[in-house]
mmCIF file of C-alpha atoms and ligand atoms in Angstrom:
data_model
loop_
_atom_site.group_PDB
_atom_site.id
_atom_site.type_symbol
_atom_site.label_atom_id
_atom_site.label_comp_id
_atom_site.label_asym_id
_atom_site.label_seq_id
_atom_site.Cartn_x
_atom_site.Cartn_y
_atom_site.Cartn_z
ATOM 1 C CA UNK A 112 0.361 41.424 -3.860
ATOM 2 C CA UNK A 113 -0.934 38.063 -4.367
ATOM 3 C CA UNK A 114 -3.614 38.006 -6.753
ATOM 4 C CA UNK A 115 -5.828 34.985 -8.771
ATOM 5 C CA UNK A 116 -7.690 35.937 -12.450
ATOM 6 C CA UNK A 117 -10.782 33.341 -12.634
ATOM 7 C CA UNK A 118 -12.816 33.506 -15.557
ATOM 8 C CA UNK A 119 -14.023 30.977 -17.970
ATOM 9 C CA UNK A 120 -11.205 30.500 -21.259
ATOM 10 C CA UNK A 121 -10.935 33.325 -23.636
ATOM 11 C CA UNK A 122 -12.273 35.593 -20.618
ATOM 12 C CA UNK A 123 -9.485 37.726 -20.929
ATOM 13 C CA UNK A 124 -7.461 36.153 -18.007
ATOM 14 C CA UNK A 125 -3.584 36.413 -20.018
ATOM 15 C CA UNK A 126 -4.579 39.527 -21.915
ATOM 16 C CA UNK A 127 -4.998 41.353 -18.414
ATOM 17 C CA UNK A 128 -2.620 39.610 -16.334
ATOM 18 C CA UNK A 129 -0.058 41.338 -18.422
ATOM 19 C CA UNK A 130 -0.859 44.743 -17.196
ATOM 20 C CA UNK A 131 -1.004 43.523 -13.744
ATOM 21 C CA UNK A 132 2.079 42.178 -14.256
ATOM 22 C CA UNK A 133 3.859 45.216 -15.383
ATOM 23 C CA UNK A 134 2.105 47.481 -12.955
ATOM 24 C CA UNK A 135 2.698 45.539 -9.516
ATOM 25 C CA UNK A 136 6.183 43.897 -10.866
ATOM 26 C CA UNK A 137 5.240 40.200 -10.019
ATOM 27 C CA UNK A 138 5.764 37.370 -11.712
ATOM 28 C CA UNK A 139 2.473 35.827 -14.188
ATOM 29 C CA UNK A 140 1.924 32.292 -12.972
ATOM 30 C CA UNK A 141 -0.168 30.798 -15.776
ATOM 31 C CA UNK A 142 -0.688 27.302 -15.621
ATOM 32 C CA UNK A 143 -1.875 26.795 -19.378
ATOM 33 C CA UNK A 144 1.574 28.298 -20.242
ATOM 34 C CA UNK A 145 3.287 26.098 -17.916
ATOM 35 C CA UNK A 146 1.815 22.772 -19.517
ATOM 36 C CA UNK A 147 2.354 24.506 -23.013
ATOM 37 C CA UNK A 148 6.066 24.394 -22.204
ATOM 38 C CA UNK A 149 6.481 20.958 -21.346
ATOM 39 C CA UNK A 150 4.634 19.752 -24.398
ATOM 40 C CA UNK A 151 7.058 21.816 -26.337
ATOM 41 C CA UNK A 152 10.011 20.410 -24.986
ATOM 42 C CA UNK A 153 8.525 17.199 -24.884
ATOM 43 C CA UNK A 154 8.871 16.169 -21.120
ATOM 44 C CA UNK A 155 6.921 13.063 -19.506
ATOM 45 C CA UNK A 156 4.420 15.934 -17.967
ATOM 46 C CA UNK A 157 3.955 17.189 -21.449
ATOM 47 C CA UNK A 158 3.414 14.166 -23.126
ATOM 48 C CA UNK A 159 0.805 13.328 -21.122
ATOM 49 C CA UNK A 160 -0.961 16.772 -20.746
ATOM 50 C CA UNK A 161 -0.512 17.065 -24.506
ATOM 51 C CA UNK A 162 -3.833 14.900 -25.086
ATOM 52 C CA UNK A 163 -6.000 16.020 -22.321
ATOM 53 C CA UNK A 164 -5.337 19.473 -23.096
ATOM 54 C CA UNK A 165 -6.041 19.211 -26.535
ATOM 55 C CA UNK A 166 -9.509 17.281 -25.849
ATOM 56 C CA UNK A 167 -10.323 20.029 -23.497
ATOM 57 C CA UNK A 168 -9.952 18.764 -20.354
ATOM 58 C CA UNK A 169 -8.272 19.356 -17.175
ATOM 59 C CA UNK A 170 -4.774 17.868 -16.182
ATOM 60 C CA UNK A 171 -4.888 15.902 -13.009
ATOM 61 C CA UNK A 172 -4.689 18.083 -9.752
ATOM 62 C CA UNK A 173 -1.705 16.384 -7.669
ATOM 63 C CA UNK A 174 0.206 17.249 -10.581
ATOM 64 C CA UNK A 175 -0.933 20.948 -11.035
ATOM 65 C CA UNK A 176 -0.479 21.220 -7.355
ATOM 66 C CA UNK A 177 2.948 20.009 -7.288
ATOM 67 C CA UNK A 178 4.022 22.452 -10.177
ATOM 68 C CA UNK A 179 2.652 25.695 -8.902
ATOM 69 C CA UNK A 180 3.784 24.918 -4.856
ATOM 70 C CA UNK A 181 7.435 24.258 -6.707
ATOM 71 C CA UNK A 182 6.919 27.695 -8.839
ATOM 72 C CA UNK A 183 5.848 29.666 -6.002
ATOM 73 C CA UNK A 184 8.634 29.173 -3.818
ATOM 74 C CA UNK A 185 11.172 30.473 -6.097
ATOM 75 C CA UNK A 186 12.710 33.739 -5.525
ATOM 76 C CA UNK A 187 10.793 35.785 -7.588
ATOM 77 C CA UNK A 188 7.800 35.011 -6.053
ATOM 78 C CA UNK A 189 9.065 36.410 -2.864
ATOM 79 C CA UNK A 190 6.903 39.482 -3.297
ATOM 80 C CA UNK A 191 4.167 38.381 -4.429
ATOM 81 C CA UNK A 192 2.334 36.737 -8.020
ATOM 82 C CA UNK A 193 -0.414 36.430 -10.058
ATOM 83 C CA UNK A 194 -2.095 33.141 -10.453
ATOM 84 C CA UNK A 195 -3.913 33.620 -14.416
ATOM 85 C CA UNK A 196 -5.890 29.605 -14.684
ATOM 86 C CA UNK A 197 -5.442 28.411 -11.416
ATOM 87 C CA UNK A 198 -6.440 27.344 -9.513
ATOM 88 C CA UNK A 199 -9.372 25.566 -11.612
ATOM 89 C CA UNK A 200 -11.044 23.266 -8.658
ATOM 90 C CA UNK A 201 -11.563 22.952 -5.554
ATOM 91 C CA UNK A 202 -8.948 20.505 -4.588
ATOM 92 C CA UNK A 203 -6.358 23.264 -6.014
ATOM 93 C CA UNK A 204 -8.046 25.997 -4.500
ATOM 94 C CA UNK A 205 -7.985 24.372 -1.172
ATOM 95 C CA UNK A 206 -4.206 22.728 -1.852
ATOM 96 C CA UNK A 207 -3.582 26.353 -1.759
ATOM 97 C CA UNK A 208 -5.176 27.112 1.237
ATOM 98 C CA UNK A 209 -4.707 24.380 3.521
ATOM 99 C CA UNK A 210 -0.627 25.076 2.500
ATOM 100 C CA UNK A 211 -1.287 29.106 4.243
ATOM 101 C CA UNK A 212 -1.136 30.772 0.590
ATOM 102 C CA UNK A 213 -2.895 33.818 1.716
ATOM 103 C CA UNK A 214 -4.444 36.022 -1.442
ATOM 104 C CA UNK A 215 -5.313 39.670 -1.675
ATOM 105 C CA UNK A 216 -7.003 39.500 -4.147
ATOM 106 C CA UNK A 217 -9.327 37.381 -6.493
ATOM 107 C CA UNK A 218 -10.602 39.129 -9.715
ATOM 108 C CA UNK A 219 -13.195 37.756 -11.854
ATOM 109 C CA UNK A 220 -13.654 38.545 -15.671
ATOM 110 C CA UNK A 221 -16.657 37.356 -16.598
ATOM 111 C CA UNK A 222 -18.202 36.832 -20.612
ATOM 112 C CA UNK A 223 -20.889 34.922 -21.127
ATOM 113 C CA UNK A 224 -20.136 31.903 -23.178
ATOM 114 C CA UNK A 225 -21.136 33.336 -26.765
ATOM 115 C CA UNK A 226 -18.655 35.703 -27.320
ATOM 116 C CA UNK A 227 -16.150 32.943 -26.050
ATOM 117 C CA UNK A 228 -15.751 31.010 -29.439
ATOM 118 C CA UNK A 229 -15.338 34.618 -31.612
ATOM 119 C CA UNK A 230 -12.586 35.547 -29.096
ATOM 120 C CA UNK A 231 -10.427 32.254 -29.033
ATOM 121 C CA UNK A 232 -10.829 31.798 -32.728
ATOM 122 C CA UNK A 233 -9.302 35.146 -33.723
ATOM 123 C CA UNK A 234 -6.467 34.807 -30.461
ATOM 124 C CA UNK A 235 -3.061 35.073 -31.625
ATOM 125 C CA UNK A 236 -0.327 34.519 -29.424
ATOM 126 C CA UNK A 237 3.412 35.352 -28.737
ATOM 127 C CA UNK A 238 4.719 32.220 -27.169
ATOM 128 C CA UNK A 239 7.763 33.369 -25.831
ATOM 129 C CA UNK A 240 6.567 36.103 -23.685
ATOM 130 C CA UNK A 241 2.722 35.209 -23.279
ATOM 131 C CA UNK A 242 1.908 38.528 -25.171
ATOM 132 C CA UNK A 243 -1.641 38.103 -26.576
ATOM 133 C CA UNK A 244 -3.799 39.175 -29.636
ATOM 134 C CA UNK A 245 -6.950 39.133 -31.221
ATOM 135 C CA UNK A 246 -6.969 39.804 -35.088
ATOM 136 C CA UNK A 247 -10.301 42.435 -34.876
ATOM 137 C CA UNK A 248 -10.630 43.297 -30.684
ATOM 138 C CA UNK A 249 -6.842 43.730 -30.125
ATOM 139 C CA UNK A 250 -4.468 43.613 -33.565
ATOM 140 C CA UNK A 251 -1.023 43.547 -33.488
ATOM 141 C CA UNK A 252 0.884 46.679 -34.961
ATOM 142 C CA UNK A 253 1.653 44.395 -37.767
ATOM 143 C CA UNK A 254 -0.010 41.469 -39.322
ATOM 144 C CA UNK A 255 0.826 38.106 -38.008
ATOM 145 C CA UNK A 256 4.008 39.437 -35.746
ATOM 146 C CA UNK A 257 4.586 40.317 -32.176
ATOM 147 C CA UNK A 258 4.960 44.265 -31.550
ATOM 148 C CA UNK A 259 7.922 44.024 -28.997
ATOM 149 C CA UNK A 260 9.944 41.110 -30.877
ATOM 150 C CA UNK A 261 8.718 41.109 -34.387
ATOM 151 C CA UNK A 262 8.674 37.306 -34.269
ATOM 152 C CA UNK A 263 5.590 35.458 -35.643
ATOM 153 C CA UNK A 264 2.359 34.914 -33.635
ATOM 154 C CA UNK A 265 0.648 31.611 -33.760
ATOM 155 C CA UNK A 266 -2.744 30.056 -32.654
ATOM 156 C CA UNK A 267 -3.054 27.707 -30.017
ATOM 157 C CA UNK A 268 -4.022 24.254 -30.900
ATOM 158 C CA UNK A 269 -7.097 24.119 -28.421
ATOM 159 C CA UNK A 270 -8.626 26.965 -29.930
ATOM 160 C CA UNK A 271 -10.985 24.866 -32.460
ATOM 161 C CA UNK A 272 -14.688 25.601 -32.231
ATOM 162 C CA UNK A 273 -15.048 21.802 -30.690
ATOM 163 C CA UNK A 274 -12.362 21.861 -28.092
ATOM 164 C CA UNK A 275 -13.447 25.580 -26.913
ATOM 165 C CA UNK A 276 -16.950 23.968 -26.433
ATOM 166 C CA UNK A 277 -15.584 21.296 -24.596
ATOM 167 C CA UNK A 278 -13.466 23.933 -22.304
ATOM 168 C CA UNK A 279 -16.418 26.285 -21.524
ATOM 169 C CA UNK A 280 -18.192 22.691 -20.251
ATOM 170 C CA UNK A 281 -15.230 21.761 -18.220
ATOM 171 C CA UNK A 282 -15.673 25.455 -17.414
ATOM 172 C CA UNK A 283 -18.664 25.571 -15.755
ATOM 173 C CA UNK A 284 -18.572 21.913 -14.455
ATOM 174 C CA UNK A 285 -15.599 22.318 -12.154
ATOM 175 C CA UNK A 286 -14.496 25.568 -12.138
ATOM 176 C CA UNK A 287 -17.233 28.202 -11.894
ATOM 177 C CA UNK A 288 -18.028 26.605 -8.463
ATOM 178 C CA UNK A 289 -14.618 28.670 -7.372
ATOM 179 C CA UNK A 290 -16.457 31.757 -7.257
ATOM 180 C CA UNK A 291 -18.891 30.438 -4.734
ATOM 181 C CA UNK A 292 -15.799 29.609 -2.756
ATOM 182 C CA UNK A 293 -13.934 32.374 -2.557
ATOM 183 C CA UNK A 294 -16.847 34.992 -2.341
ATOM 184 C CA UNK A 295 -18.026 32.817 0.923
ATOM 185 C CA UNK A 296 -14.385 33.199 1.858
ATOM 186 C CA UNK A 297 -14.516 37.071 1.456
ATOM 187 C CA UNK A 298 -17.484 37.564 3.130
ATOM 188 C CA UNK A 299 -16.075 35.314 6.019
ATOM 189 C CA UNK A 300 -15.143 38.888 7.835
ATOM 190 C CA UNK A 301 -11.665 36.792 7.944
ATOM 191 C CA UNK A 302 -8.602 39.576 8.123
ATOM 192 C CA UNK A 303 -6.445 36.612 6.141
ATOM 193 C CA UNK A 304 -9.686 36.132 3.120
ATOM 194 C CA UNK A 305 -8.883 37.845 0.190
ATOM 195 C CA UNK A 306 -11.332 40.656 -1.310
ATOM 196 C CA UNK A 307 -13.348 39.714 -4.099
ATOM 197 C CA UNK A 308 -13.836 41.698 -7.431
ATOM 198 C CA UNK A 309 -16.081 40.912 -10.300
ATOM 199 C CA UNK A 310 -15.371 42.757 -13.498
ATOM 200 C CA UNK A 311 -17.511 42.872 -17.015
ATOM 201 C CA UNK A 312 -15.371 41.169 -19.320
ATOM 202 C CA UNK A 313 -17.128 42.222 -22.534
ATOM 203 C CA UNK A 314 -16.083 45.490 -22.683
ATOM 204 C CA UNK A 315 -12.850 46.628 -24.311
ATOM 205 C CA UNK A 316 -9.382 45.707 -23.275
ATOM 206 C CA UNK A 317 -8.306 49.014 -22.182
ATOM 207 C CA UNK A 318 -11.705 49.615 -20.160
ATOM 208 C CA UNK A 319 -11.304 46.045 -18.313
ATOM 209 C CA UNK A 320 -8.067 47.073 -17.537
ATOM 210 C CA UNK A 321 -8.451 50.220 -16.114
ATOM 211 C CA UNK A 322 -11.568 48.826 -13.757
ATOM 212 C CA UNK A 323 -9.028 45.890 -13.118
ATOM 213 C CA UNK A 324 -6.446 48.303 -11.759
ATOM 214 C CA UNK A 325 -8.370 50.799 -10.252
ATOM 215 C CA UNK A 326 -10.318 47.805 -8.239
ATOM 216 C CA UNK A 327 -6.204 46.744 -7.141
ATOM 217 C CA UNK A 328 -6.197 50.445 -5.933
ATOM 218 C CA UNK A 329 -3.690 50.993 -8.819
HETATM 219 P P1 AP5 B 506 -5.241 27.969 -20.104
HETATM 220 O O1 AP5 B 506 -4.062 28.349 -20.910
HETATM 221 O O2 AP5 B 506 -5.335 28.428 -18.702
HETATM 222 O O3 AP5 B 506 -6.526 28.367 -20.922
HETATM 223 P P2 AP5 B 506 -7.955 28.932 -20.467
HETATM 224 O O4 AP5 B 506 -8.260 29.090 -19.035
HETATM 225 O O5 AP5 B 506 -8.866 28.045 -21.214
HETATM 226 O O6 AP5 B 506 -7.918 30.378 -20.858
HETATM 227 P P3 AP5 B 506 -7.380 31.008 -22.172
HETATM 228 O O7 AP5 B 506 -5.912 31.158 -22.106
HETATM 229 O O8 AP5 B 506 -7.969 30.277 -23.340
HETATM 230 O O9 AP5 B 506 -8.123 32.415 -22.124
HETATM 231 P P4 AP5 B 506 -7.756 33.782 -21.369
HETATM 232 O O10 AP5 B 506 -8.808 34.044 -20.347
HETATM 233 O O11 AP5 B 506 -6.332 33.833 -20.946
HETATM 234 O O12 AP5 B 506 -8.025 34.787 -22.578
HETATM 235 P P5 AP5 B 506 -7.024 35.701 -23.432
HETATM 236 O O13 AP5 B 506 -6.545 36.845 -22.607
HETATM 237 O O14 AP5 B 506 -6.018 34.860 -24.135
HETATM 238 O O15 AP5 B 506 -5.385 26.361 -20.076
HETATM 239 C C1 AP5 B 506 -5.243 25.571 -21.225
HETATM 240 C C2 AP5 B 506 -5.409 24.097 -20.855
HETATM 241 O O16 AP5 B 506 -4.356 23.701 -19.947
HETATM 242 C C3 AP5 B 506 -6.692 23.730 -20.130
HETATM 243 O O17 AP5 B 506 -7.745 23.488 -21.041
HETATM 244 C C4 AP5 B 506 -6.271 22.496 -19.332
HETATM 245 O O18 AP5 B 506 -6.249 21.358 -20.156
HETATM 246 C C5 AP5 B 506 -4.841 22.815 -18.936
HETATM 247 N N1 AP5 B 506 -4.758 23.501 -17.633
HETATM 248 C C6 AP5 B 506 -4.320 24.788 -17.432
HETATM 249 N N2 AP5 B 506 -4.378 25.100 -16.123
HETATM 250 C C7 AP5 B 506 -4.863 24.016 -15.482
HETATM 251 C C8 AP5 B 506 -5.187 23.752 -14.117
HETATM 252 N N3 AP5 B 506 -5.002 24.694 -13.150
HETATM 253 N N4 AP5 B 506 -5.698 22.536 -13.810
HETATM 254 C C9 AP5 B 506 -5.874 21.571 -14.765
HETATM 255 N N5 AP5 B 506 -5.598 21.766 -16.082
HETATM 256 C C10 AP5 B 506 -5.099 22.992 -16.442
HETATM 257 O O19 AP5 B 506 -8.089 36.302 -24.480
HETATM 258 C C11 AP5 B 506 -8.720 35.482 -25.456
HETATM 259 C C12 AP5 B 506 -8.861 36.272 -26.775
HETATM 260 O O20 AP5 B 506 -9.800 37.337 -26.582
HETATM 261 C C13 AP5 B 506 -7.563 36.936 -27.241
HETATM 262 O O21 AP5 B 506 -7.508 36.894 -28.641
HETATM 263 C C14 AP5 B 506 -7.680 38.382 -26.739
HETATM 264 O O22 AP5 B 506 -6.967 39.305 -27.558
HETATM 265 C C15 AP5 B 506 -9.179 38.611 -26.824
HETATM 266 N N6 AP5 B 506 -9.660 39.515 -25.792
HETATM 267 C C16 AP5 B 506 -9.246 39.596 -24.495
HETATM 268 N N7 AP5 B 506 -9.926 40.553 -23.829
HETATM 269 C C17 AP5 B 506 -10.817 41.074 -24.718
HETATM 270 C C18 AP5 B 506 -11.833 42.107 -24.625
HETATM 271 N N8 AP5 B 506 -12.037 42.771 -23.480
HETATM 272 N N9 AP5 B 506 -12.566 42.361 -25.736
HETATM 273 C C19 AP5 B 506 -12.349 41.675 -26.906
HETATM 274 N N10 AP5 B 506 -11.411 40.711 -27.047
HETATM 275 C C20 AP5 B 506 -10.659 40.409 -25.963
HETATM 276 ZN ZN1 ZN B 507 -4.750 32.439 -21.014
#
């Protein structure tokens, strides 16, 4: 199963990908996280995503590219993934395309931008395994802590009113235009296209994920 979450940020892209995750056993390949770790450990990629990511923008697409066709040929890809922010243009949806990645499936969440800025400013996150909260829509067991781990959650630093703004524009600018793409390739009657599912994102957790599943014919 080879499946790609688009929505627009604080859709609910992570918060589902871990069910789909756990359900088809295949590895989450989120790009956000990906460019979170560098800037952690401080490599040249993170250094320089560090800035545009925090203004809101979009890292530059040879280098997204280049990370996710290195990611994907690693062993534990071999069955299969689940592509949760990527790609987020054209170029990197056709990088992937023009390079044979055939997809199953693509599954859009979709929220319309207002409830966007409530969701990402009550987010809480468990960095270490991507495990993600909200502190009214989806609480941890315990205040402030991670239910498998116990370790501390902490908010992301692009989560500010002003950068999420900036991210929903980036959102519809150049990556909305993805769902025109692959819905034309769906509909392409091409045995290789993947199918396309669109899913109402403002209803609970638990009822997004069980239409997400049940659309995966899980
Ligand atoms: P990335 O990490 O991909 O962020 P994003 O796409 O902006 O999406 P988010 O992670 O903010 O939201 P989500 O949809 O995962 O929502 P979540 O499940 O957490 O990218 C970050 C940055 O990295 C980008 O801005 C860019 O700079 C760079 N980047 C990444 N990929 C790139 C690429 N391919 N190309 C170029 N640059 C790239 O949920 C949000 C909150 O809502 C949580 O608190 C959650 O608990 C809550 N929630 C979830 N579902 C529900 C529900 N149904 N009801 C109520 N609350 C809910
Ligand atoms: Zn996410």
């Amino acid at each position: 199963m080879r499946l790609i979450l688009l929505g627009a940020p604080g859709a609910g892209k992570g918060t589902q990908a871990n069910y789909i995750r756990e359900k088809f056993g295949i590895p989450q390949i989120s790009t956000g996280d990906m460019l979170r770790a560098a800037v952690k450990a401080g490599t040249p990629l993170g250094l320089e995503a560090k800035k545009i990511m925090d203004e809101g923008g979009l890292v530059r697409d040879d280098i997204i590219i280049g990370l996710v066709k290195e990611r994907i040929a690693e062993p534990d890809c071999a069955n299969g993934f689940l592509f949760d922010g990527f790609p987020r243009t054209i170029p990197q949806a056709e990088a992937m395309r023009d390079a044979g990645v055939n997809i199953d499936y693509v599954v859009e969440i979709d929220v319309p931008d207002m409830l966007i800025v409530d969701r990402m400013s009550g987010r809480r996150v468990h960095v270490a395994s991507g495990r993600t909260y909200h502190v009214r829509f989806n609480p941890p067991k315990a205040e402030g802590v991670d239910d498998v781990t116990g370790e501390p959650l902490i908010q992301r630093d692009d989560d500010k009113e002003e950068t999420v703004l900036k991210r929903l524009a980036v959102y519809h600018e150049q990556t909305e235009v993805l769902v025109g793409f692959y819905r034309k390739m769906a509909e392409s009657g091409d045995a290789s296209a993947p199918k396309y599912v669109k899913i109402d994102g403002t209803q609970s957790v638990d009822k997004v994920r069980d239409e997400v599943l049940a659309a995966l014919g899980a």
